[in-house]
Amino acid sequence: AQKITQTQPGMFVQEKEAVTLDCTYDTSDQSYGLFWYKQPSSGEMIFLIYQGSYDEQNATEGRYSLNFQKARKSANLVISASQLGDSAMYFCAMRELGGSTLGRLYFGRGTQLTVWP
Amino acid sequence: NAGVTQTPKFRVLKTGQSMTLLCAQDMNHEYMYWYRQDPGMGLRLIHYSVGEGTTAKGEVPDGYNVSRLKKQNFLLGLESAAPSQTSVYFCASINDLRLAGVLETQYFGPGTRLLVL
């Protein structure tokens, strides 16, 4: 079974609007972390934001916020006031503290976000 | 600090040729990983290492070998390249999770684009 599911292969948003990128996860661990990465066309992986399974408040980092709904096992990324430079591939990822592959991240297949003027 | 560097940035191989990808980090990280990224697949773990002299298989290890003779370096080898190994390869590293915790940021290298003809 997929550990991380991103159901939106592509999303479009107009500049200055907010957009939500969906992510659901599957784990039986009690302690885990959820991460979002941005990959622009240049190819590098840029860390955006993370959320711990025990955190009760949603994480925020500038224009990025993580809408964490533990019971639904979802960790959606919200980008407010989109900018043209936000156009990129976005990956959701998870790390399980109890996992056998220490520290590895499980990645979703990504969502290609396009911001138009 | 250079962070995580990868050599080479781009390479074209013929089927059956061999090559080694080098990953180097200057952050004294214990854990290092090799992922591959294919279109529509996200990043998948090839091999990983939790310390100097140790390596282990990830989810897609076939056709690859690795070595970690020095803490700062993690080498990925292709003994006999196949077209199916055409991909973008990312190296990543983190601190020891037992010290840093589940939300430790994973640092990625810039990636190596490999084309096998």
mmCIF file of C-alpha atoms in Angstrom:
data_model
loop_
_atom_site.group_PDB
_atom_site.id
_atom_site.type_symbol
_atom_site.label_atom_id
_atom_site.label_comp_id
_atom_site.label_asym_id
_atom_site.label_seq_id
_atom_site.Cartn_x
_atom_site.Cartn_y
_atom_site.Cartn_z
ATOM 1 C CA ALA A 1 0.000 0.000 0.000
ATOM 2 C CA GLN A 2 1.129 3.526 -0.710
ATOM 3 C CA LYS A 3 2.447 5.308 2.358
ATOM 4 C CA ILE A 4 1.810 8.731 0.829
ATOM 5 C CA THR A 5 -0.924 9.524 -1.658
ATOM 6 C CA GLN A 6 -1.173 12.726 -3.635
ATOM 7 C CA THR A 7 -4.286 12.551 -5.772
ATOM 8 C CA GLN A 8 -3.777 15.744 -7.776
ATOM 9 C CA PRO A 9 -1.257 15.274 -10.595
ATOM 10 C CA GLY A 10 -1.699 18.907 -11.567
ATOM 11 C CA MET A 11 -3.212 22.035 -10.094
ATOM 12 C CA PHE A 12 -3.734 25.497 -11.480
ATOM 13 C CA VAL A 13 -4.158 28.682 -9.478
ATOM 14 C CA GLN A 14 -4.274 32.332 -10.329
ATOM 15 C CA GLU A 15 -1.657 34.620 -8.894
ATOM 16 C CA LYS A 16 -2.531 35.985 -5.421
ATOM 17 C CA GLU A 17 -5.078 33.264 -4.797
ATOM 18 C CA ALA A 18 -4.694 30.501 -2.214
ATOM 19 C CA VAL A 19 -4.308 26.863 -3.214
ATOM 20 C CA THR A 20 -4.483 23.587 -1.305
ATOM 21 C CA LEU A 21 -2.419 20.575 -2.307
ATOM 22 C CA ASP A 22 -3.766 17.325 -0.930
ATOM 23 C CA CYS A 23 -1.805 14.616 0.845
ATOM 24 C CA THR A 24 -2.978 11.555 2.718
ATOM 25 C CA TYR A 25 -0.725 9.124 4.513
ATOM 26 C CA ASP A 26 -0.782 5.622 5.882
ATOM 27 C CA THR A 27 1.119 4.537 8.973
ATOM 28 C CA SER A 28 0.582 2.539 12.122
ATOM 29 C CA ASP A 29 3.377 4.360 13.950
ATOM 30 C CA GLN A 30 2.436 6.734 16.736
ATOM 31 C CA SER A 31 5.405 8.979 16.109
ATOM 32 C CA TYR A 32 5.996 10.292 12.635
ATOM 33 C CA GLY A 33 6.755 13.452 10.748
ATOM 34 C CA LEU A 34 5.158 14.893 7.643
ATOM 35 C CA PHE A 35 7.066 17.061 5.224
ATOM 36 C CA TRP A 36 6.494 19.084 2.106
ATOM 37 C CA TYR A 37 9.167 19.713 -0.514
ATOM 38 C CA LYS A 38 9.156 21.951 -3.557
ATOM 39 C CA GLN A 39 10.963 20.981 -6.723
ATOM 40 C CA PRO A 40 11.246 23.794 -9.282
ATOM 41 C CA SER A 41 12.133 23.128 -12.891
ATOM 42 C CA SER A 42 15.818 23.440 -11.985
ATOM 43 C CA GLY A 43 15.455 20.143 -10.146
ATOM 44 C CA GLU A 44 16.616 20.732 -6.587
ATOM 45 C CA MET A 45 14.549 19.607 -3.618
ATOM 46 C CA ILE A 46 13.619 22.508 -1.372
ATOM 47 C CA PHE A 47 12.254 21.813 2.107
ATOM 48 C CA LEU A 48 9.161 23.882 2.897
ATOM 49 C CA ILE A 49 7.470 22.805 6.098
ATOM 50 C CA TYR A 50 6.993 19.926 8.509
ATOM 51 C CA GLN A 51 4.518 18.689 11.094
ATOM 52 C CA GLY A 52 5.045 16.197 13.874
ATOM 53 C CA SER A 53 2.388 13.647 14.729
ATOM 54 C CA TYR A 54 2.167 14.970 18.276
ATOM 55 C CA ASP A 55 1.863 18.600 17.266
ATOM 56 C CA GLU A 56 -1.603 19.872 17.996
ATOM 57 C CA GLN A 57 -1.242 23.122 16.126
ATOM 58 C CA ASN A 58 -0.906 23.278 12.381
ATOM 59 C CA ALA A 59 2.555 24.227 11.220
ATOM 60 C CA THR A 60 3.048 27.512 9.423
ATOM 61 C CA GLU A 61 6.038 28.921 7.605
ATOM 62 C CA GLY A 62 5.470 32.243 5.890
ATOM 63 C CA ARG A 63 2.925 31.712 3.106
ATOM 64 C CA TYR A 64 2.913 27.957 3.698
ATOM 65 C CA SER A 65 0.738 26.190 6.198
ATOM 66 C CA LEU A 66 0.129 22.534 6.783
ATOM 67 C CA ASN A 67 -3.470 21.541 7.445
ATOM 68 C CA PHE A 68 -2.962 18.482 9.643
ATOM 69 C CA GLN A 69 -5.987 16.293 10.303
ATOM 70 C CA LYS A 70 -4.694 13.312 12.212
ATOM 71 C CA ALA A 71 -7.942 11.342 12.356
ATOM 72 C CA ARG A 72 -8.312 11.599 8.599
ATOM 73 C CA LYS A 73 -4.570 11.004 8.071
ATOM 74 C CA SER A 74 -4.255 14.025 5.892
ATOM 75 C CA ALA A 75 -1.551 16.691 5.722
ATOM 76 C CA ASN A 76 -2.542 19.197 3.084
ATOM 77 C CA LEU A 77 -0.289 22.051 2.077
ATOM 78 C CA VAL A 78 -1.906 25.455 1.806
ATOM 79 C CA ILE A 79 -0.104 28.176 -0.115
ATOM 80 C CA SER A 80 -1.587 31.596 0.428
ATOM 81 C CA ALA A 81 -1.230 34.501 -1.990
ATOM 82 C CA SER A 82 0.302 32.403 -4.754
ATOM 83 C CA GLN A 83 3.172 33.841 -6.745
ATOM 84 C CA LEU A 84 4.439 32.977 -10.210
ATOM 85 C CA GLY A 85 7.566 31.578 -8.570
ATOM 86 C CA ASP A 86 5.457 28.988 -6.776
ATOM 87 C CA SER A 87 5.042 27.095 -10.027
ATOM 88 C CA ALA A 88 6.808 23.812 -9.334
ATOM 89 C CA MET A 89 6.334 20.181 -8.410
ATOM 90 C CA TYR A 90 5.346 19.663 -4.780
ATOM 91 C CA PHE A 91 6.025 16.486 -2.871
ATOM 92 C CA CYS A 92 4.506 15.298 0.372
ATOM 93 C CA ALA A 93 6.691 12.958 2.422
ATOM 94 C CA MET A 94 6.596 11.068 5.699
ATOM 95 C CA ARG A 95 9.142 9.697 8.130
ATOM 96 C CA GLU A 96 8.243 7.053 10.674
ATOM 97 C CA LEU A 97 10.281 7.099 13.852
ATOM 98 C CA GLY A 98 9.780 3.389 14.333
ATOM 99 C CA GLY A 99 10.510 2.504 10.711
ATOM 100 C CA SER A 100 13.023 -0.173 9.851
ATOM 101 C CA THR A 101 14.735 2.043 7.311
ATOM 102 C CA LEU A 102 16.033 4.619 9.701
ATOM 103 C CA GLY A 103 15.211 8.164 8.780
ATOM 104 C CA ARG A 104 14.119 7.509 5.237
ATOM 105 C CA LEU A 105 11.355 9.585 3.718
ATOM 106 C CA TYR A 106 8.407 8.062 1.893
ATOM 107 C CA PHE A 107 7.362 10.313 -0.958
ATOM 108 C CA GLY A 108 4.142 10.801 -2.812
ATOM 109 C CA ARG A 109 4.092 11.071 -6.587
ATOM 110 C CA GLY A 110 3.881 14.816 -6.511
ATOM 111 C CA THR A 111 1.550 17.581 -7.646
ATOM 112 C CA GLN A 112 2.574 19.938 -10.434
ATOM 113 C CA LEU A 113 1.382 23.422 -9.498
ATOM 114 C CA THR A 114 1.053 26.076 -12.154
ATOM 115 C CA VAL A 115 0.430 29.679 -11.146
ATOM 116 C CA TRP A 116 -0.939 31.894 -13.882
ATOM 117 C CA PRO A 117 -1.033 35.690 -13.984
ATOM 118 C CA ASN B 1 29.447 24.735 4.278
ATOM 119 C CA ALA B 2 28.794 23.199 0.909
ATOM 120 C CA GLY B 3 26.025 20.975 2.335
ATOM 121 C CA VAL B 4 25.427 17.921 0.157
ATOM 122 C CA THR B 5 27.196 17.771 -3.177
ATOM 123 C CA GLN B 6 26.878 15.248 -5.964
ATOM 124 C CA THR B 7 29.250 14.364 -8.763
ATOM 125 C CA PRO B 8 28.655 14.310 -11.702
ATOM 126 C CA LYS B 9 25.663 16.510 -12.443
ATOM 127 C CA PHE B 10 24.864 14.786 -15.706
ATOM 128 C CA ARG B 11 26.086 11.655 -17.443
ATOM 129 C CA VAL B 12 25.279 9.622 -20.523
ATOM 130 C CA LEU B 13 26.134 5.929 -20.485
ATOM 131 C CA LYS B 14 25.798 3.115 -22.938
ATOM 132 C CA THR B 15 24.096 -0.076 -21.859
ATOM 133 C CA GLY B 16 26.558 -2.281 -20.009
ATOM 134 C CA GLN B 17 28.907 0.492 -18.951
ATOM 135 C CA SER B 18 29.686 1.080 -15.317
ATOM 136 C CA MET B 19 29.935 4.245 -13.297
ATOM 137 C CA THR B 20 30.035 5.592 -9.770
ATOM 138 C CA LEU B 21 28.043 8.501 -8.430
ATOM 139 C CA LEU B 22 29.659 10.351 -5.574
ATOM 140 C CA CYS B 23 27.803 12.038 -2.744
ATOM 141 C CA ALA B 24 29.672 14.142 -0.214
ATOM 142 C CA GLN B 25 28.405 16.011 2.840
ATOM 143 C CA ASP B 26 30.267 18.298 5.181
ATOM 144 C CA MET B 27 27.725 18.416 8.005
ATOM 145 C CA ASN B 28 29.046 15.387 9.893
ATOM 146 C CA HIS B 29 25.741 13.590 9.330
ATOM 147 C CA GLU B 30 25.441 9.960 10.308
ATOM 148 C CA TYR B 31 22.719 8.881 7.916
ATOM 149 C CA MET B 32 22.928 9.053 4.143
ATOM 150 C CA TYR B 33 20.526 7.936 1.418
ATOM 151 C CA TRP B 34 20.346 7.407 -2.295
ATOM 152 C CA TYR B 35 16.969 7.966 -3.992
ATOM 153 C CA ARG B 36 15.957 7.829 -7.597
ATOM 154 C CA GLN B 37 13.263 9.981 -9.147
ATOM 155 C CA ASP B 38 11.300 8.876 -12.158
ATOM 156 C CA PRO B 39 8.435 10.754 -13.814
ATOM 157 C CA GLY B 40 5.182 10.234 -11.944
ATOM 158 C CA MET B 41 6.851 8.085 -9.271
ATOM 159 C CA GLY B 42 8.151 10.486 -6.667
ATOM 160 C CA LEU B 43 11.435 9.552 -5.006
ATOM 161 C CA ARG B 44 12.202 5.947 -4.176
ATOM 162 C CA LEU B 45 14.918 4.721 -1.844
ATOM 163 C CA ILE B 46 17.739 2.708 -3.417
ATOM 164 C CA HIS B 47 20.199 2.204 -0.555
ATOM 165 C CA TYR B 48 21.012 3.907 2.685
ATOM 166 C CA SER B 49 23.670 4.046 5.366
ATOM 167 C CA VAL B 50 23.383 4.711 9.070
ATOM 168 C CA GLY B 51 27.074 5.184 9.654
ATOM 169 C CA GLU B 52 30.560 4.753 8.289
ATOM 170 C CA GLY B 53 31.098 1.224 7.054
ATOM 171 C CA THR B 54 27.391 0.296 7.073
ATOM 172 C CA THR B 55 24.965 0.070 4.170
ATOM 173 C CA ALA B 56 21.532 -1.423 3.650
ATOM 174 C CA LYS B 57 19.018 -1.934 0.857
ATOM 175 C CA GLY B 58 16.050 0.281 0.241
ATOM 176 C CA GLU B 59 13.013 -0.500 -1.883
ATOM 177 C CA VAL B 60 14.664 -0.515 -5.338
ATOM 178 C CA PRO B 61 18.246 -1.799 -4.816
ATOM 179 C CA ASP B 62 18.614 -4.136 -7.796
ATOM 180 C CA GLY B 63 21.400 -3.172 -10.179
ATOM 181 C CA TYR B 64 23.099 -0.859 -7.685
ATOM 182 C CA ASN B 65 25.815 -1.186 -5.076
ATOM 183 C CA VAL B 66 26.950 1.311 -2.473
ATOM 184 C CA SER B 67 29.859 1.950 -0.162
ATOM 185 C CA ARG B 68 30.459 4.248 2.797
ATOM 186 C CA LEU B 69 34.134 3.994 3.561
ATOM 187 C CA LYS B 70 34.264 7.517 4.959
ATOM 188 C CA LYS B 71 31.553 9.181 6.986
ATOM 189 C CA GLN B 72 31.287 12.119 4.621
ATOM 190 C CA ASN B 73 31.034 10.123 1.393
ATOM 191 C CA PHE B 74 28.398 7.763 0.050
ATOM 192 C CA LEU B 75 29.062 6.165 -3.326
ATOM 193 C CA LEU B 76 26.456 4.644 -5.611
ATOM 194 C CA GLY B 77 27.713 2.233 -8.239
ATOM 195 C CA LEU B 78 26.137 0.878 -11.372
ATOM 196 C CA GLU B 79 28.096 -2.179 -12.470
ATOM 197 C CA SER B 80 26.309 -2.722 -15.774
ATOM 198 C CA ALA B 81 24.002 0.123 -16.666
ATOM 199 C CA ALA B 82 20.590 -0.588 -18.179
ATOM 200 C CA PRO B 83 18.112 1.804 -19.851
ATOM 201 C CA SER B 84 15.774 1.235 -16.895
ATOM 202 C CA GLN B 85 18.328 3.054 -14.740
ATOM 203 C CA THR B 86 17.797 6.273 -16.644
ATOM 204 C CA SER B 87 16.692 8.555 -13.857
ATOM 205 C CA VAL B 88 17.551 11.470 -11.631
ATOM 206 C CA TYR B 89 19.502 10.383 -8.578
ATOM 207 C CA PHE B 90 19.370 12.293 -5.333
ATOM 208 C CA CYS B 91 21.599 11.870 -2.341
ATOM 209 C CA ALA B 92 20.418 13.023 1.076
ATOM 210 C CA SER B 93 21.731 13.116 4.612
ATOM 211 C CA ILE B 94 20.501 13.753 8.146
ATOM 212 C CA ASN B 95 21.791 13.698 11.664
ATOM 213 C CA ASP B 96 21.425 10.659 13.846
ATOM 214 C CA LEU B 97 17.674 10.412 14.484
ATOM 215 C CA ARG B 98 18.233 9.014 17.948
ATOM 216 C CA LEU B 99 19.656 12.402 18.835
ATOM 217 C CA ALA B 100 17.719 14.680 16.539
ATOM 218 C CA GLY B 101 14.219 13.220 16.440
ATOM 219 C CA VAL B 102 11.656 12.420 13.809
ATOM 220 C CA LEU B 103 11.465 15.982 12.455
ATOM 221 C CA GLU B 104 15.132 16.220 11.571
ATOM 222 C CA THR B 105 15.448 17.974 8.203
ATOM 223 C CA GLN B 106 16.778 15.833 5.408
ATOM 224 C CA TYR B 107 19.280 17.698 3.262
ATOM 225 C CA PHE B 108 19.308 16.870 -0.425
ATOM 226 C CA GLY B 109 22.035 17.174 -2.996
ATOM 227 C CA PRO B 110 21.329 18.877 -6.334
ATOM 228 C CA GLY B 111 20.779 15.578 -8.150
ATOM 229 C CA THR B 112 22.530 13.663 -10.929
ATOM 230 C CA ARG B 113 20.772 13.151 -14.248
ATOM 231 C CA LEU B 114 21.715 9.828 -15.777
ATOM 232 C CA LEU B 115 20.771 8.734 -19.265
ATOM 233 C CA VAL B 116 21.469 5.149 -20.290
ATOM 234 C CA LEU B 117 21.264 4.500 -24.003
#
